[in-house]
mmCIF file of C-alpha atoms and ligand atoms in Angstrom:
data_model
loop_
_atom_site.group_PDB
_atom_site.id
_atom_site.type_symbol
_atom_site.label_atom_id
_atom_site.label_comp_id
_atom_site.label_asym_id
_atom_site.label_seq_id
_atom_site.Cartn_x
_atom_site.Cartn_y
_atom_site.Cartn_z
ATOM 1 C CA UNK A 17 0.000 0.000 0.000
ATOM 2 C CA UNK A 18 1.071 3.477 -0.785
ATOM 3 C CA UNK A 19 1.794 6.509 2.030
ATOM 4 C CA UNK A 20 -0.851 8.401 0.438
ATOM 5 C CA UNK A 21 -2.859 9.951 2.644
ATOM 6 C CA UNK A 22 -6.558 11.321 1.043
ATOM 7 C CA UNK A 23 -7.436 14.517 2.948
ATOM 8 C CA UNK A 24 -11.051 15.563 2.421
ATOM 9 C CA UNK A 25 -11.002 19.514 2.089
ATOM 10 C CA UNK A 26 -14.233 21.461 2.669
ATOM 11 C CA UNK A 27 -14.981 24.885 1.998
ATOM 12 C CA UNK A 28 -16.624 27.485 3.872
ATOM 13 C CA UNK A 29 -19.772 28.938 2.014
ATOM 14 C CA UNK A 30 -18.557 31.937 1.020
ATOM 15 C CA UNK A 31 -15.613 30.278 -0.999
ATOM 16 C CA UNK A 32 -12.676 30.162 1.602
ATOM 17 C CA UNK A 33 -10.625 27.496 2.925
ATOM 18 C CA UNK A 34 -12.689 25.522 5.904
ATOM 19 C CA UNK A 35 -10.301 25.930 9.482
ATOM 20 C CA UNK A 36 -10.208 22.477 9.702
ATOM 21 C CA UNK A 37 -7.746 22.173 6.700
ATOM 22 C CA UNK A 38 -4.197 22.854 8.359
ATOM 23 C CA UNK A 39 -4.884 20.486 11.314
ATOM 24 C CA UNK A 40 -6.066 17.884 8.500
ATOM 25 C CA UNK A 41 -3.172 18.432 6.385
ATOM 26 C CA UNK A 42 -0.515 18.451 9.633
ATOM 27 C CA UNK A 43 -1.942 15.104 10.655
ATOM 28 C CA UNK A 44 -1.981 13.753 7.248
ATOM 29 C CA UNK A 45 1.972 15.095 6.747
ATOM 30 C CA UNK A 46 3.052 13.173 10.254
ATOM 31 C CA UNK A 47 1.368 9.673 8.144
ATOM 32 C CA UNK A 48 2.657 10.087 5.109
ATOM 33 C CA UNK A 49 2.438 12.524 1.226
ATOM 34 C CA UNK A 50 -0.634 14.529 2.208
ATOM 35 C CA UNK A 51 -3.029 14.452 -1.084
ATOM 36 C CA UNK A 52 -5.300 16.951 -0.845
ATOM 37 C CA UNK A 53 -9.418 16.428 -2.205
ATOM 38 C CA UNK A 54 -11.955 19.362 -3.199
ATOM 39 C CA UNK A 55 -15.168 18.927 -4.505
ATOM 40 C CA UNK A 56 -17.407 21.419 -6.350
ATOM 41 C CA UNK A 57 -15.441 24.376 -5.855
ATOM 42 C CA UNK A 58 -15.091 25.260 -9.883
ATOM 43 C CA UNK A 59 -14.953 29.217 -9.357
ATOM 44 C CA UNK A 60 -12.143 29.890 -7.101
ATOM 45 C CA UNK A 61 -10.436 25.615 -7.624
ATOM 46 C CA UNK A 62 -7.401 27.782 -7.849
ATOM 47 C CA UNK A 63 -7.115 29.759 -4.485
ATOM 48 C CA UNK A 64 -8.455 26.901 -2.727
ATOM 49 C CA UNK A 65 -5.970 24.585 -4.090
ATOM 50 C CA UNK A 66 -3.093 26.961 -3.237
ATOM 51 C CA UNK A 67 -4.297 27.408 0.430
ATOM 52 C CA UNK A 68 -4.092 23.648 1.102
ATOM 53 C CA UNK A 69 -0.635 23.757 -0.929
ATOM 54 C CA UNK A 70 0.784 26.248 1.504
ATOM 55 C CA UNK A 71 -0.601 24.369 4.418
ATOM 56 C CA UNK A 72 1.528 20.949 3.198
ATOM 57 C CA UNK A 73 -1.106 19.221 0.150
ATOM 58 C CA UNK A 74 1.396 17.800 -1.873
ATOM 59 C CA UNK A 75 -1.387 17.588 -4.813
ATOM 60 C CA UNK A 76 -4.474 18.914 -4.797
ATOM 61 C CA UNK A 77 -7.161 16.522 -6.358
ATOM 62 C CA UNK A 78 -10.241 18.925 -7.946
ATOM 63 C CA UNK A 79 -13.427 17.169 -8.971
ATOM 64 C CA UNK A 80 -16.345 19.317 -10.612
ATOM 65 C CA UNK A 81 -19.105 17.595 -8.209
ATOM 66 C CA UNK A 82 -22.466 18.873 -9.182
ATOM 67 C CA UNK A 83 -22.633 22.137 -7.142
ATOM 68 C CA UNK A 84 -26.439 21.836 -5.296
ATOM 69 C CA UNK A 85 -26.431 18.471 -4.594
ATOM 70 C CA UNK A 86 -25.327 17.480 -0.939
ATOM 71 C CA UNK A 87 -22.685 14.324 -0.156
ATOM 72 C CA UNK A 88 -23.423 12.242 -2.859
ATOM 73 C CA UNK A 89 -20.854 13.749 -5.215
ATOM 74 C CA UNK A 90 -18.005 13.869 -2.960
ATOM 75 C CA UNK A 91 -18.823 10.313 -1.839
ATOM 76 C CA UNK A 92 -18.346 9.736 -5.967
ATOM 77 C CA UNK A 93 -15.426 11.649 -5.686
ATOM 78 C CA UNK A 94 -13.548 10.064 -2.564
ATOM 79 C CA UNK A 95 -14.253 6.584 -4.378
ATOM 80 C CA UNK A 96 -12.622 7.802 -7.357
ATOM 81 C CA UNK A 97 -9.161 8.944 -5.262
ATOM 82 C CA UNK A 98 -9.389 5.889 -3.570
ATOM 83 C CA UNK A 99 -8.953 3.935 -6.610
ATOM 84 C CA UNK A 100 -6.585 6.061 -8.157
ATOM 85 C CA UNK A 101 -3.974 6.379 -5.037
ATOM 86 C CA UNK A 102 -4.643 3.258 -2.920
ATOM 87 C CA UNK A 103 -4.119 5.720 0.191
ATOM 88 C CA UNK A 104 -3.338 3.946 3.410
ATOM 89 C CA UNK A 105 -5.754 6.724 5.261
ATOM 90 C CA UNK A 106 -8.563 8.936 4.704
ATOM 91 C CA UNK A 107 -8.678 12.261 6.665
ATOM 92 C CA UNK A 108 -11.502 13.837 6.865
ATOM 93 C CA UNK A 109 -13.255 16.977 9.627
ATOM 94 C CA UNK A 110 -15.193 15.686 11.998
ATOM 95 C CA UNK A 111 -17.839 18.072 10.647
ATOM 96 C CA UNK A 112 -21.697 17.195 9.475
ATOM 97 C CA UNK A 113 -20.872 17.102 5.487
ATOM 98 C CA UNK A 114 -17.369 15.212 6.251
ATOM 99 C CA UNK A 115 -18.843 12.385 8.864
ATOM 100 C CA UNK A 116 -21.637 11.945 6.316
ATOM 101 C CA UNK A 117 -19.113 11.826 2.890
ATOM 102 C CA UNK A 118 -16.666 9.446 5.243
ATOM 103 C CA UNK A 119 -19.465 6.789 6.500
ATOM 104 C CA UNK A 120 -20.988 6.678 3.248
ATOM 105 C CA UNK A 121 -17.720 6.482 1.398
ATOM 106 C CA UNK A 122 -16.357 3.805 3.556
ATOM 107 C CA UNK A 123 -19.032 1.679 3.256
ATOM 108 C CA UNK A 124 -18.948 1.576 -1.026
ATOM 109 C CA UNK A 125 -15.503 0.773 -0.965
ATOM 110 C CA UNK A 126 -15.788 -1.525 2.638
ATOM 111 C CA UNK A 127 -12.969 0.170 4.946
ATOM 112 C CA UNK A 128 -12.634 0.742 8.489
ATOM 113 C CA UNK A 129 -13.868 3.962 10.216
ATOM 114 C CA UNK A 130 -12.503 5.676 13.084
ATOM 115 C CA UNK A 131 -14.579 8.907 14.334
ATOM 116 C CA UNK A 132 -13.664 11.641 16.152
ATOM 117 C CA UNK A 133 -9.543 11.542 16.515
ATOM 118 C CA UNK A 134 -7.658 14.086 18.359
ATOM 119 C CA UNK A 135 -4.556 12.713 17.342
ATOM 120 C CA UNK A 136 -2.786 10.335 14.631
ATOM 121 C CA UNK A 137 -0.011 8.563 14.703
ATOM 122 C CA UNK A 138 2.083 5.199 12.955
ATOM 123 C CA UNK A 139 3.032 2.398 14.940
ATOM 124 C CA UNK A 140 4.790 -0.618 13.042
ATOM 125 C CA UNK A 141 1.698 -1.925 12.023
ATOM 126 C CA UNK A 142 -0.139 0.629 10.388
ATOM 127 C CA UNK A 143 -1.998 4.178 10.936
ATOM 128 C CA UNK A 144 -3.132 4.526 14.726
ATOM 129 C CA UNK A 145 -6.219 6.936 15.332
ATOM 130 C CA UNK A 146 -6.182 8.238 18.995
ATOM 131 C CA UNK A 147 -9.677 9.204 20.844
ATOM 132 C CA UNK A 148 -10.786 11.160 23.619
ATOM 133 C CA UNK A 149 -13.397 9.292 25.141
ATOM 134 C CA UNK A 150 -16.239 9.853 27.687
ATOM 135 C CA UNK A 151 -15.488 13.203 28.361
ATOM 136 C CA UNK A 152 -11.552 12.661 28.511
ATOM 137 C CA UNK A 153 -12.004 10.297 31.183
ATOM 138 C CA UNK A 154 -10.130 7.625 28.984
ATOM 139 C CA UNK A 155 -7.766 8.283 25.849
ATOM 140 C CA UNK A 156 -8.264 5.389 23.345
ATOM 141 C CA UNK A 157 -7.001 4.274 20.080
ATOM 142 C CA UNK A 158 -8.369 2.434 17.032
ATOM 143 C CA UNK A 159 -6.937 0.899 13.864
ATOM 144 C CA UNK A 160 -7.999 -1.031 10.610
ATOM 145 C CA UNK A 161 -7.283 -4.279 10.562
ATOM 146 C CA UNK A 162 -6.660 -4.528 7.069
ATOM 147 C CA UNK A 163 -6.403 -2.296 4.545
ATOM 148 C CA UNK A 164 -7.456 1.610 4.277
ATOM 149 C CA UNK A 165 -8.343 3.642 7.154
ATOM 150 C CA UNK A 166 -10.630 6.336 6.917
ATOM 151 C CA UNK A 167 -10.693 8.823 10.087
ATOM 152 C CA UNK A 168 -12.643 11.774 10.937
ATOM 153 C CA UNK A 169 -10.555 14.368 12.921
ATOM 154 C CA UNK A 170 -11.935 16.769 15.485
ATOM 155 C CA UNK A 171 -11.182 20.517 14.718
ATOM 156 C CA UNK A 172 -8.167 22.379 16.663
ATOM 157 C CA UNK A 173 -6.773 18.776 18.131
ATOM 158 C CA UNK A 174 -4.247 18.156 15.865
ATOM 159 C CA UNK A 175 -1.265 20.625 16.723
ATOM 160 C CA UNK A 176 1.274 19.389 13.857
ATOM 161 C CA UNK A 177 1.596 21.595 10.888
ATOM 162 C CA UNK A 178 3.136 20.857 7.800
ATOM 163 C CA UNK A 179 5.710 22.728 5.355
ATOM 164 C CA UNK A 180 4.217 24.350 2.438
ATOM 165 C CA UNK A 181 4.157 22.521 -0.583
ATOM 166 C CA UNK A 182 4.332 23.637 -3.974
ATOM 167 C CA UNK A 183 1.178 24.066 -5.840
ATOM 168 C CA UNK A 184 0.458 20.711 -8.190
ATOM 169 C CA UNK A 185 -3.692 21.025 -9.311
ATOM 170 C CA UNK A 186 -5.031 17.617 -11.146
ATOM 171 C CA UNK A 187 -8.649 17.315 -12.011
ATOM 172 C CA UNK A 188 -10.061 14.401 -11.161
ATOM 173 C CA UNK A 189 -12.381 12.630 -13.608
ATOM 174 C CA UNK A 190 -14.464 11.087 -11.549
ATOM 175 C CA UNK A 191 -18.409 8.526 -12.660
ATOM 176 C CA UNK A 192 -20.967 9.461 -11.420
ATOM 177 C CA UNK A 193 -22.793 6.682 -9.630
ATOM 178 C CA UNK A 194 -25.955 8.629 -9.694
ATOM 179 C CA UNK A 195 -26.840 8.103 -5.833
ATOM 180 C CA UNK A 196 -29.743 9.594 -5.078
ATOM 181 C CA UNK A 197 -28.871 12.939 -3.255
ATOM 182 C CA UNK A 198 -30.468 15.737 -1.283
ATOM 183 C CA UNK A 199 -30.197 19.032 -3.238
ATOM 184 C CA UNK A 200 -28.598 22.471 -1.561
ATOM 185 C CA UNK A 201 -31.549 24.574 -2.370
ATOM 186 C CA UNK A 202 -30.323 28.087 -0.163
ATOM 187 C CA UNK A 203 -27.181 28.715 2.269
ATOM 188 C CA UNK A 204 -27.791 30.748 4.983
ATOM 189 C CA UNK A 205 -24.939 31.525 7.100
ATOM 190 C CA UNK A 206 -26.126 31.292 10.851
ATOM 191 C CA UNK A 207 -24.819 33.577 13.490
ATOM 192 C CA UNK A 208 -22.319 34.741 11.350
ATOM 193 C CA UNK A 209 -18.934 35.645 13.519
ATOM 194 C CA UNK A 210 -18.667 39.431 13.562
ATOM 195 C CA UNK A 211 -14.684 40.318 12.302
ATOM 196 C CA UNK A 212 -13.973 40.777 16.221
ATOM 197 C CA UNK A 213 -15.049 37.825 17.855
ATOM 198 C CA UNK A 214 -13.740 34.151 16.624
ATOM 199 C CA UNK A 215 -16.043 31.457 15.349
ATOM 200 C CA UNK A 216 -16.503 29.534 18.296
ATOM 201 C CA UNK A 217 -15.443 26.039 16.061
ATOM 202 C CA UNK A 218 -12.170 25.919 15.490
ATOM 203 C CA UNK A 219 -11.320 29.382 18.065
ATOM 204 C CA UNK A 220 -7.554 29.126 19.397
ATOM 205 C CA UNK A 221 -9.174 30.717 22.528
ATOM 206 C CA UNK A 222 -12.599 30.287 23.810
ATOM 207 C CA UNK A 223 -14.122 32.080 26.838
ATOM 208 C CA UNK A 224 -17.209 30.147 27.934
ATOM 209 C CA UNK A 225 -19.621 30.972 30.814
ATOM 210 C CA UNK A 226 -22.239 28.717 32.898
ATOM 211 C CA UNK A 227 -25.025 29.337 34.974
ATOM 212 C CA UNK A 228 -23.053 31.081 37.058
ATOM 213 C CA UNK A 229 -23.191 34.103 35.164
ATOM 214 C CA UNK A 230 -26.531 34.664 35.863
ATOM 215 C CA UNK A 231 -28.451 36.505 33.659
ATOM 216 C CA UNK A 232 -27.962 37.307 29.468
ATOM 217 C CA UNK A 233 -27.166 40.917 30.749
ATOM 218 C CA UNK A 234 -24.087 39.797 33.238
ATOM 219 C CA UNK A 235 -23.175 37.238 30.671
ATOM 220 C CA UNK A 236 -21.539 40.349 29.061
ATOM 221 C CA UNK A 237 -18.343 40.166 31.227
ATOM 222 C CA UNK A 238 -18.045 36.878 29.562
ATOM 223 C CA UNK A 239 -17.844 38.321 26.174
ATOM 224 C CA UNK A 240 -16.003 41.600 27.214
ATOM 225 C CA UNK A 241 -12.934 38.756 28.463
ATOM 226 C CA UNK A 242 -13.569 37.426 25.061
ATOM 227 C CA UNK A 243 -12.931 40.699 23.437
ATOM 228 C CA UNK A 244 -9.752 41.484 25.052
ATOM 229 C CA UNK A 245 -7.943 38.067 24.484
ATOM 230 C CA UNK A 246 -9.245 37.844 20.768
ATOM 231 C CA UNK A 247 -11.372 35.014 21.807
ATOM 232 C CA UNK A 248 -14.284 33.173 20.832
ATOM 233 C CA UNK A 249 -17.466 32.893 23.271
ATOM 234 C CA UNK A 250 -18.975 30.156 24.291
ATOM 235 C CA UNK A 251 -21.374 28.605 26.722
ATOM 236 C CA UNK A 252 -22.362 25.483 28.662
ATOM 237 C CA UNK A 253 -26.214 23.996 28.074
ATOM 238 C CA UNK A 254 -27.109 25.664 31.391
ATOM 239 C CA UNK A 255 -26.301 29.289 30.397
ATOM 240 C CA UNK A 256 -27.939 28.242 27.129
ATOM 241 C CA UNK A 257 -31.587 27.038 28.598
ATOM 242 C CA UNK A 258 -31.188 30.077 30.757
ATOM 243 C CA UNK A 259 -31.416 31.538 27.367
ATOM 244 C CA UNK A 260 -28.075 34.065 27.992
ATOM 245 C CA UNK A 261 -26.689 33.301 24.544
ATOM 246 C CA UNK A 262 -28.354 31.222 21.617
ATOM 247 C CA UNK A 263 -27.781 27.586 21.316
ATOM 248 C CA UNK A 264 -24.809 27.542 18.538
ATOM 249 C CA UNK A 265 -22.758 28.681 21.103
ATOM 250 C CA UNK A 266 -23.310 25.875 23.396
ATOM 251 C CA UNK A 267 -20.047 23.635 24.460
ATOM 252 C CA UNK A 268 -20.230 20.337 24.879
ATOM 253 C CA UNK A 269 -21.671 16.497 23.989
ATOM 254 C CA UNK A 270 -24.265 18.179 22.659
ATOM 255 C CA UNK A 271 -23.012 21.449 21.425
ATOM 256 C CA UNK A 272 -19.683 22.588 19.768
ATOM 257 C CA UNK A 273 -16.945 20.317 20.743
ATOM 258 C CA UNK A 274 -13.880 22.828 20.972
ATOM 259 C CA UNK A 275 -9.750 22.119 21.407
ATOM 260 C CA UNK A 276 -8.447 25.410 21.411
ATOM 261 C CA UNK A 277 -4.770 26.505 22.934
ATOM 262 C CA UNK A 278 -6.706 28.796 25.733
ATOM 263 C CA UNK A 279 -9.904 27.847 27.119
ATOM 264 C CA UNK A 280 -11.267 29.963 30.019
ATOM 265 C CA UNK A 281 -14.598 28.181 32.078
ATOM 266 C CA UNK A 282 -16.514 30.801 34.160
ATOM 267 C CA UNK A 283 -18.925 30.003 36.396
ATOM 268 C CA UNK A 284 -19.234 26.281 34.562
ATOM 269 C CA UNK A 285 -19.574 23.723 37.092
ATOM 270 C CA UNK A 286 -17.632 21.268 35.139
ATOM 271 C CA UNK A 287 -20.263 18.507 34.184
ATOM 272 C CA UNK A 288 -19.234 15.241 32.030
ATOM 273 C CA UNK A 289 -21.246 16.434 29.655
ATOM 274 C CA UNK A 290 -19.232 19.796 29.013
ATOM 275 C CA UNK A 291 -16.224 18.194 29.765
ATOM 276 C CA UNK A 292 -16.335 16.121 26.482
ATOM 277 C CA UNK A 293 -16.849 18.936 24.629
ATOM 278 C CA UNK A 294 -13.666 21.108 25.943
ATOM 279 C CA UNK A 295 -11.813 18.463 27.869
ATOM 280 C CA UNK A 296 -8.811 18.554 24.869
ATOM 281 C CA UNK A 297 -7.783 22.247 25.179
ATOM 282 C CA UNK A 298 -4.234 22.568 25.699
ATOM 283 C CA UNK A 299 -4.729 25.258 28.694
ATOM 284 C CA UNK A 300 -7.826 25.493 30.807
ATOM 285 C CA UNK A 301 -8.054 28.188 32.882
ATOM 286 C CA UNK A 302 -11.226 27.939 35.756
ATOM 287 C CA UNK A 303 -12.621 30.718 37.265
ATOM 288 C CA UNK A 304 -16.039 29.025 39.850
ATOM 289 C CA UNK A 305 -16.375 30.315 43.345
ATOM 290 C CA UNK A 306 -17.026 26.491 44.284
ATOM 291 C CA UNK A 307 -13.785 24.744 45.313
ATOM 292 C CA UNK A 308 -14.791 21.348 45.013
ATOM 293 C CA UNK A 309 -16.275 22.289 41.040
ATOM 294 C CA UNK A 310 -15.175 19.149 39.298
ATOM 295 C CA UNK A 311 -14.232 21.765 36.235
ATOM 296 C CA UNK A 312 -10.882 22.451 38.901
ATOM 297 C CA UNK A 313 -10.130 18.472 38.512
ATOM 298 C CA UNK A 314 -9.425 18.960 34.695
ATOM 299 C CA UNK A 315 -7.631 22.525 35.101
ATOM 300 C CA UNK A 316 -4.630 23.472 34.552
ATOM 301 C CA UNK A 317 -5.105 26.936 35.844
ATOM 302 C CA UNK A 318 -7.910 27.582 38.730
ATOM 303 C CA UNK A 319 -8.950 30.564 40.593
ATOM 304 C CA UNK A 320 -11.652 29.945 43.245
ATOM 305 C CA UNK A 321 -13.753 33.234 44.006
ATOM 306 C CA UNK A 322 -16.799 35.209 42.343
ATOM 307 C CA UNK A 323 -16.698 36.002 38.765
ATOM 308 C CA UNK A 324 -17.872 38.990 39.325
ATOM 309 C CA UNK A 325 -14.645 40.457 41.173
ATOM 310 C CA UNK A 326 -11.965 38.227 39.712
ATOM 311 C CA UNK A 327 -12.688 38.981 35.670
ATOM 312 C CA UNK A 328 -13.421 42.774 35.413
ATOM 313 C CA UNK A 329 -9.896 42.774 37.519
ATOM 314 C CA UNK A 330 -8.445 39.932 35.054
ATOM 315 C CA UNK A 331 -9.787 42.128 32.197
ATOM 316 C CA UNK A 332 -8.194 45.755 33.694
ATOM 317 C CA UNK A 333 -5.030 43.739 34.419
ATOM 318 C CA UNK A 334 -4.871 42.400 30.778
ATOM 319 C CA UNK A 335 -5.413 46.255 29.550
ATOM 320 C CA UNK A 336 -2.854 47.277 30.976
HETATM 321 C C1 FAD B 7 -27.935 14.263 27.582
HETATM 322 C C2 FAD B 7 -27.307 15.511 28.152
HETATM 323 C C3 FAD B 7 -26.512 16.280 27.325
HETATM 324 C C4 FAD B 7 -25.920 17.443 27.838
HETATM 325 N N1 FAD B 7 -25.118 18.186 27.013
HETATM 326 C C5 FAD B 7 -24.457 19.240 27.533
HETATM 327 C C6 FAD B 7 -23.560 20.002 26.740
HETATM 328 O O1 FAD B 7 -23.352 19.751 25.544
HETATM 329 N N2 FAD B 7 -22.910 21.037 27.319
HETATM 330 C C7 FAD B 7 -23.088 21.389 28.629
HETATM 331 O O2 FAD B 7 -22.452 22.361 29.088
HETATM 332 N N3 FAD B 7 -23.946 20.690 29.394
HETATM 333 C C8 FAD B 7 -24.643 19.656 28.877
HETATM 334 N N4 FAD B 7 -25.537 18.985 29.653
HETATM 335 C C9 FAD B 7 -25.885 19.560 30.962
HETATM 336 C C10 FAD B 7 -24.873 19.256 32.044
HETATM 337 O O3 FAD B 7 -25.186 18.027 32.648
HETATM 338 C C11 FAD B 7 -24.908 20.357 33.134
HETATM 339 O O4 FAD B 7 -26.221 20.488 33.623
HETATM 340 C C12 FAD B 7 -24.462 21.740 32.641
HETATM 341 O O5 FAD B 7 -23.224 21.626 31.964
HETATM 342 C C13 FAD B 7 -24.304 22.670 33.831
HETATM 343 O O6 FAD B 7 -23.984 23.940 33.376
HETATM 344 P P1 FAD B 7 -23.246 24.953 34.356
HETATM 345 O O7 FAD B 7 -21.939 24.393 34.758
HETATM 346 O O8 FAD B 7 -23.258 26.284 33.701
HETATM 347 O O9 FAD B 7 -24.271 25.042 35.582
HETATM 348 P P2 FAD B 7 -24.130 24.528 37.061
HETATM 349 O O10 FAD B 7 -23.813 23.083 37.094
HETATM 350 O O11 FAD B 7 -25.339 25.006 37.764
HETATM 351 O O12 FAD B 7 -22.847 25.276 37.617
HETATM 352 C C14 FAD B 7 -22.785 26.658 37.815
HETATM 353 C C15 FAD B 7 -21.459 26.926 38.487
HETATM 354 O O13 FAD B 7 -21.289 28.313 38.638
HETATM 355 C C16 FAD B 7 -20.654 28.540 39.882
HETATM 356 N N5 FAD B 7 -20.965 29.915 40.261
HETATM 357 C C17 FAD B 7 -22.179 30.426 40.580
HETATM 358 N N6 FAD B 7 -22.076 31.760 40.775
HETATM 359 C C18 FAD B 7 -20.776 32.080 40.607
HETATM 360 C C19 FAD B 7 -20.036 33.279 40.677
HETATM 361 N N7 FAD B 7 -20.637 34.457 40.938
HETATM 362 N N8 FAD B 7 -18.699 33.238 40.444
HETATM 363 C C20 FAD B 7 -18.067 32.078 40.177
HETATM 364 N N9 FAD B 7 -18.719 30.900 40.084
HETATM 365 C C21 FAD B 7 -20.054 30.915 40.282
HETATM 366 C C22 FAD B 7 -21.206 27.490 40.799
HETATM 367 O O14 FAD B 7 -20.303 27.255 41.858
HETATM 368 C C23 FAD B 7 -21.341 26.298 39.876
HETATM 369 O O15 FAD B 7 -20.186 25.478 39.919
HETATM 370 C C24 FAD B 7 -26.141 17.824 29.168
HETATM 371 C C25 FAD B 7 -26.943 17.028 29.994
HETATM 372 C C26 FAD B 7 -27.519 15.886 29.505
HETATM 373 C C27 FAD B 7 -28.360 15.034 30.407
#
C-alpha cells in the first residue's frame, strides 16, 4: 500500500478554505504525502488549491461535483481517489458534510472507520487513530485491521503543521454513480462571527460561561474577556436554557466540541457532559467560586472566588 494519505477539504460557504484544513493536512503530513481532495469548488479551484498547498497538500485533487447536490458527489469523488492512489488513510473533519461523505464512502468501498480523533499517529503496524473518550475520562485508540483507514478528525486537536508545498492542481475525472442525493436549495450563514469575535469552532481561545453568570445581561463580562484576548465565546447547556446566549454557542456532547490553545470556564460547574466537549484544550483556565467544582479536577489553571470580582480585575489587568 502506498503513504498516500486522502485529505477531504471542505470549503466554507462563502468560498474560503474551511479551518479544519491545516490540522487535516498536519496530521496527514506526520502519516505520510498529504493528497489533498476538493469537490465542487469550480470558481475559485485555484485559491483553494493553493491554500491547502501552503498548508503541506502535496497535490491537490479537484473534482467538478455537481454544485447543489449534498454528499453524494463527494462520496463519488472520494471513491474515485481511492482507486486512483490506494491511500493507506482517509482524513476527513469531523464536521456534518465530512462524517456523512466518510461513512458513506467507507461503506462503497468496505474500509474501516474511526470517528472523532484528536490525534494520529504510525506504529509498526499501520496508521493509529487516537480518541478522547467519555469526556476525557479515557484516551483510546483504534486501527484497521486490514487495509485503508478512513478517520474523521476533530477541529483544533491536531497541533502538527506541515511545510508548504508547492502548488500541483489535477482534475479528477471522476463517474458518477448517480446516488440519489439531497439538493442544496439556499445557504444561509447562521450567526455569522462578527470580524472581532472568533467562530466559536475551530477558536484558538474560547471564553465560555455557565449558569453562574446569571443573567444574558451579566453574561456580558463573559464576552467583554472574550474581546480582550481575541477570543471566541462560548457557553455550557445551562447558560444556554437560561437563554443568555443562543444555542450555537453551546459547548459540549451536545453542542460545539472545541480544542483550542486557551480555554477559560466561568462560572461552569464542570459537568461530564461539558467536559467532552472542551476536555482537549491545551490550557484550561477555571474561574467558579465552588472549590470542590469538578471543572478544577481537569484545570490546569484555577482561581476559586466570584466572577464577578476576579474577571473585570483579570480584564483591567490584561489592559494594561
Ligand atoms: C444528555 C445531556 C446532554 C448534555 N449536554 C451538555 C452540553 O453539551 N454542554 C453542557 O455544558 N452541558 C450539557 N448537559 C448539561 C450538564 O449536565 C450540566 O447540567 C451543565 O453543563 C451545567 O452547566 P453549568 O456548569 O453552567 O451550571 P451549574 O452546574 O449550575 O454550575 C454553575 C457553576 O457556577 C458557579 N458559580 C455560581 N455563581 C458564581 C459566581 N458568581 N462566580 C463564580 N462561580 C459561580 C457554581 O459554583 C457552579 O459550579 C447535558 C446534559 C444531559 C443530560
Amino acid at each position: 500500500m502506498s503513504q498516500n494519505i486522502l485529505v477531504l477539504l471542505e470549503a466554507t460557504a462563502d468560498g474560503q478554505l474551511a479551518k479544519s484544513a491545516d490540522g487535516l493536512l498536519g496530521a496527514a503530513s506526520k502519516l505520510g504525502s498529504p493528497i489533498a481532495l476538493f469537490v465542487g469548488q469550480e470558481e475559485n479551484t485555484e485559491s483553494l488549491a493553493s491554500a491547502a498547498a501552503a498548508l503541506g497538500a502535496v497535490k491537490v485533487l479537484v473534482s467538478d461535483g455537481v454544485a447543489d447536490s449534498y454528499v453524494a458527489p463527494i462520496v463519488d469523488a472520494l471513491a474515485a481517489s481511492f482507486d486512483k492512489l490506494q491511500p493507506e488513510a482517509v482524513l476527513a473533519a469531523h464536521s456534518d458534510l465530512s462524517k456523512e461523505a466518510i461513512a458513506r464512502f467507507a461503506a462503497r468501498v468496505g474500509c474501516a472507520v474511526s470517528i472523532d480523533a484528536v490525534d494520529l499517529s504510525r506504529d509498526e503496524e499501520g496508521i493509529v487513530a487516537h480518541h478522547s473518550a467519555y469526556g476525557g475520562a479515557y484516551t483510546v485508540t483504534s486501527t484497521a485491521t486490514f487495509g485503508t483507514l478512513a478517520v474523521t478528525v476533530r477541529q483544533g486537536a491536531v497541533e502538527h503543521r506541515a511545510a508548504g508545498a508547492p502548488l500541483d492542481i489535477e482534475k479528477l475525472e471522476v463517474a458518477s454513480s448517480n446516488t440519489k442525493s439531497a439538493k442544496i436549495t439556499s445557504v444561509e450563514i447562521a450567526d455569522a462571527p462578527t470580524e472581532s469575535r472568533p467562530e466559536l469552532r475551530g477558536a484558538t481561545r474560547v471564553v465560555s460561561g455557565g449558569r453562574g453568570l446569571g443573567s444574558a445581561e451579566k453574561f456580558t463580562l463573559v464576552e467583554e474577556l472574550a474581546d480582550t484576548l481575541g477570543a471566541a465565546v462560548g457557553a455550557s447547556r445551562a447558560a444556554v436554557d437560561a437563554g443568555f446566549v443562543p444555542q450555537s454557542l453551546q459547548v459540549g456532547q451536545t453542542g460545539v466540541q472545541v480544542a483550542p490553545q486557551l480555554y477559560i470556564a466561568l462560572g461552569i460547574s464542570g459537568a461530564i457532559q461539558h467536559k467532552a466537549g472542551m476536555q482537549t484544550s491545551k490550557t484550561i483556565i477555571a474561574i467558579n467560586k465552588d472549590e470542590t467544582a469538578p471543572i478544577f479536577d481537569i484545570a490546569d489553571f484555577g482561581v476559586v472566588g466570584d466572577v464577578f470580582v476576579v474577571v473585570p480585575q483579570l480584564i483591567a489587568a490584561l489592559k494594561d
